[in-house]
Amino acid sequence: MRLRLALVTLSTVTLTVAVVYGTASGAQAPELSPKQAQIAAAPDIPVADVQAHLTQLQGIADANGGNRAHGQPGYRAGLDYIKGALDAAGFTTQLQEFSAGGTGWNLIADWPGGDENQTMMFGGHADSVSAGPGINDNGSGSAGLLEVALTVAEQNLQPAKHLRFAWWGAEELGLIGSSHYVSSLPQAELDKIAGYVNFDMIGSPNPGYFVYSSNGQPEGSAAFEQMLNNHYAAVSIPTEPVDVGGRSDHAAFADGGVPTGGVFSGAEESKSADQAAKWGGTAGEAFDECYHSSCDTLDNIDATALDNNSDAIADAVWTLTA
Ligand code: DPN
Ligand code: CA
Ligand code: ZN
């Protein structure tokens, strides 16, 4: 009886507070602007959907001599899998052909709409080394980007900026596909690219959470670094800045003056004791012991890192195109 009285009293107080607040503010909570609403709506990507793409890429490598390397049939088969899914979802796709000791292709996917004078690009390389199937490097980024793109279509996102995804060829031979793309754009077209965010290795088995440093990068890059750091801070994951330099496909964009950013879970470098303390995993072992080798297979993926970083891709797409 006493308990019930206490509850009645409490709910009365709560009601009173609500009424007073309503009166004082004059209305309900202020409405979000379309930009704020889009940012708030960034989806949580189910990791199983990303893993399903990785299973496909592994199967494609298995059926094509064990790799998805430039100049090998597995490369084109993997790219066709990604392209087929994007085409079915309503993207406008194109294969940009180039030659580099064999024919290579970039896959460019545009989501119709938005201001093309402000085009935001998100990408990663789709080729593996010839030693193995390249599931972490870079099936992981390829699959995360694909699932986020499919989610854009599912939710019929209508961003203010124009949205373009890219899967690059021949990265492993020296950033050839992305360099070809940037150098083939007339200056007027390059000027329309508001930014490029890169995802190369996002499911490393002994993962770190690295955000590309904007130090020495074109003006505007710091906003991408900040946005990505905000994303991880919101889910209580500590990050470290990393100077990726010329080691991945953002480099040609940066050289062309386009603001860049990216996310990376670590390659051949060894995880320090400090890093193991904050991220878990094994100190003194590489972030990816199977980097560029035949064991970069489906089981060379940390599902939690893949999940967290795929969610970061989604947040970047939703936030940076709003
Ligand atoms: N793409 C790999 C490389 O070029 O060595 C791995 C890598 C990705 C390295 C991102 C640094 C940053
Ligand atoms: Ca998720
Ligand atoms: Zn790579």
GROMACS .gro file of N, CA and C and ligand atoms in nm, residues 125 137-138 171-172 175 198 200-201 212 242-244 246-250 263-264 266-268 291-292, ligand 1:
model
   87
  125HIS      N    1   3.993  -0.056  -5.259
  125HIS     CA    2   4.034  -0.137  -5.374
  125HIS      C    3   3.969  -0.274  -5.373
  137ASP      N    4   4.227  -0.782  -4.695
  137ASP     CA    5   4.288  -0.682  -4.786
  137ASP      C    6   4.252  -0.713  -4.931
  138ASN      N    7   4.148  -0.656  -4.989
  138ASN     CA    8   4.057  -0.565  -4.925
  138ASN      C    9   3.913  -0.608  -4.952
  171GLU      N   10   4.524  -0.176  -5.720
  171GLU     CA   11   4.585  -0.103  -5.607
  171GLU      C   12   4.716  -0.170  -5.569
  172GLU      N   13   4.712  -0.302  -5.567
  172GLU     CA   14   4.827  -0.378  -5.517
  172GLU      C   15   4.948  -0.368  -5.609
  175LEU      N   16   4.862   0.144  -5.674
  175LEU     CA   17   4.752   0.244  -5.676
  175LEU      C   18   4.715   0.282  -5.820
  198ASN      N   19   3.843   0.665  -4.780
  198ASN     CA   20   3.897   0.536  -4.823
  198ASN      C   21   3.883   0.427  -4.715
  200ASP      N   22   4.034   0.058  -4.667
  200ASP     CA   23   4.128  -0.047  -4.710
  200ASP      C   24   4.173  -0.123  -4.586
  201MET      N   25   4.122  -0.245  -4.569
  201MET     CA   26   4.149  -0.332  -4.453
  201MET      C   27   4.072  -0.282  -4.331
  212TYR      N   28   4.261   0.793  -4.060
  212TYR     CA   29   4.365   0.862  -4.136
  212TYR      C   30   4.387   1.003  -4.081
  242VAL      N   31   4.656   0.775  -3.802
  242VAL     CA   32   4.761   0.704  -3.876
  242VAL      C   33   4.794   0.783  -4.003
  243ASP      N   34   4.922   0.789  -4.030
  243ASP     CA   35   4.968   0.855  -4.151
  243ASP      C   36   4.984   0.749  -4.259
  244VAL      N   37   4.881   0.735  -4.343
  244VAL     CA   38   4.881   0.627  -4.443
  244VAL      C   39   4.967   0.665  -4.564
  246GLY      N   40   5.130   0.730  -4.895
  246GLY     CA   41   5.098   0.681  -5.028
  246GLY      C   42   5.062   0.534  -5.031
  247ARG      N   43   5.016   0.479  -4.920
  247ARG     CA   44   4.992   0.335  -4.915
  247ARG      C   45   4.851   0.293  -4.957
  248SER      N   46   4.764   0.386  -4.990
  248SER     CA   47   4.633   0.342  -5.041
  248SER      C   48   4.571   0.446  -5.134
  249ASP      N   49   4.448   0.419  -5.175
  249ASP     CA   50   4.389   0.489  -5.290
  249ASP      C   51   4.342   0.632  -5.267
  250HIS      N   52   4.350   0.682  -5.144
  250HIS     CA   53   4.319   0.823  -5.120
  250HIS      C   54   4.431   0.911  -5.179
  263VAL      N   55   3.966   0.491  -4.283
  263VAL     CA   56   3.967   0.406  -4.165
  263VAL      C   57   4.050   0.283  -4.199
  264PHE      N   58   4.121   0.228  -4.101
  264PHE     CA   59   4.217   0.119  -4.124
  264PHE      C   60   4.228   0.040  -3.995
  266GLY      N   61   4.471  -0.204  -3.952
  266GLY     CA   62   4.609  -0.247  -3.931
  266GLY      C   63   4.652  -0.360  -4.024
  267ALA      N   64   4.779  -0.359  -4.060
  267ALA     CA   65   4.834  -0.459  -4.154
  267ALA      C   66   4.948  -0.537  -4.089
  268GLU      N   67   5.071  -0.520  -4.143
  268GLU     CA   68   5.183  -0.605  -4.102
  268GLU      C   69   5.252  -0.559  -3.974
  291TYR      N   70   4.864  -1.078  -4.370
  291TYR     CA   71   4.872  -0.968  -4.468
  291TYR      C   72   4.947  -1.015  -4.594
  292HIS      N   73   4.883  -0.999  -4.709
  292HIS     CA   74   4.943  -1.031  -4.840
  292HIS      C   75   4.987  -1.176  -4.852
  323DPN     N1   76   4.671  -0.166  -4.917
  323DPN     C1   77   4.775  -0.216  -4.834
  323DPN     C2   78   4.907  -0.166  -4.881
  323DPN     O1   79   4.909  -0.090  -4.975
  323DPN     O2   80   5.010  -0.206  -4.827
  323DPN     C3   81   4.753  -0.202  -4.687
  323DPN     C4   82   4.734  -0.070  -4.626
  323DPN     C5   83   4.608  -0.016  -4.617
  323DPN     C6   84   4.838  -0.003  -4.569
  323DPN     C7   85   4.586   0.105  -4.555
  323DPN     C8   86   4.820   0.117  -4.505
  323DPN     C9   87   4.690   0.171  -4.497
   0.00000   0.00000   0.00000
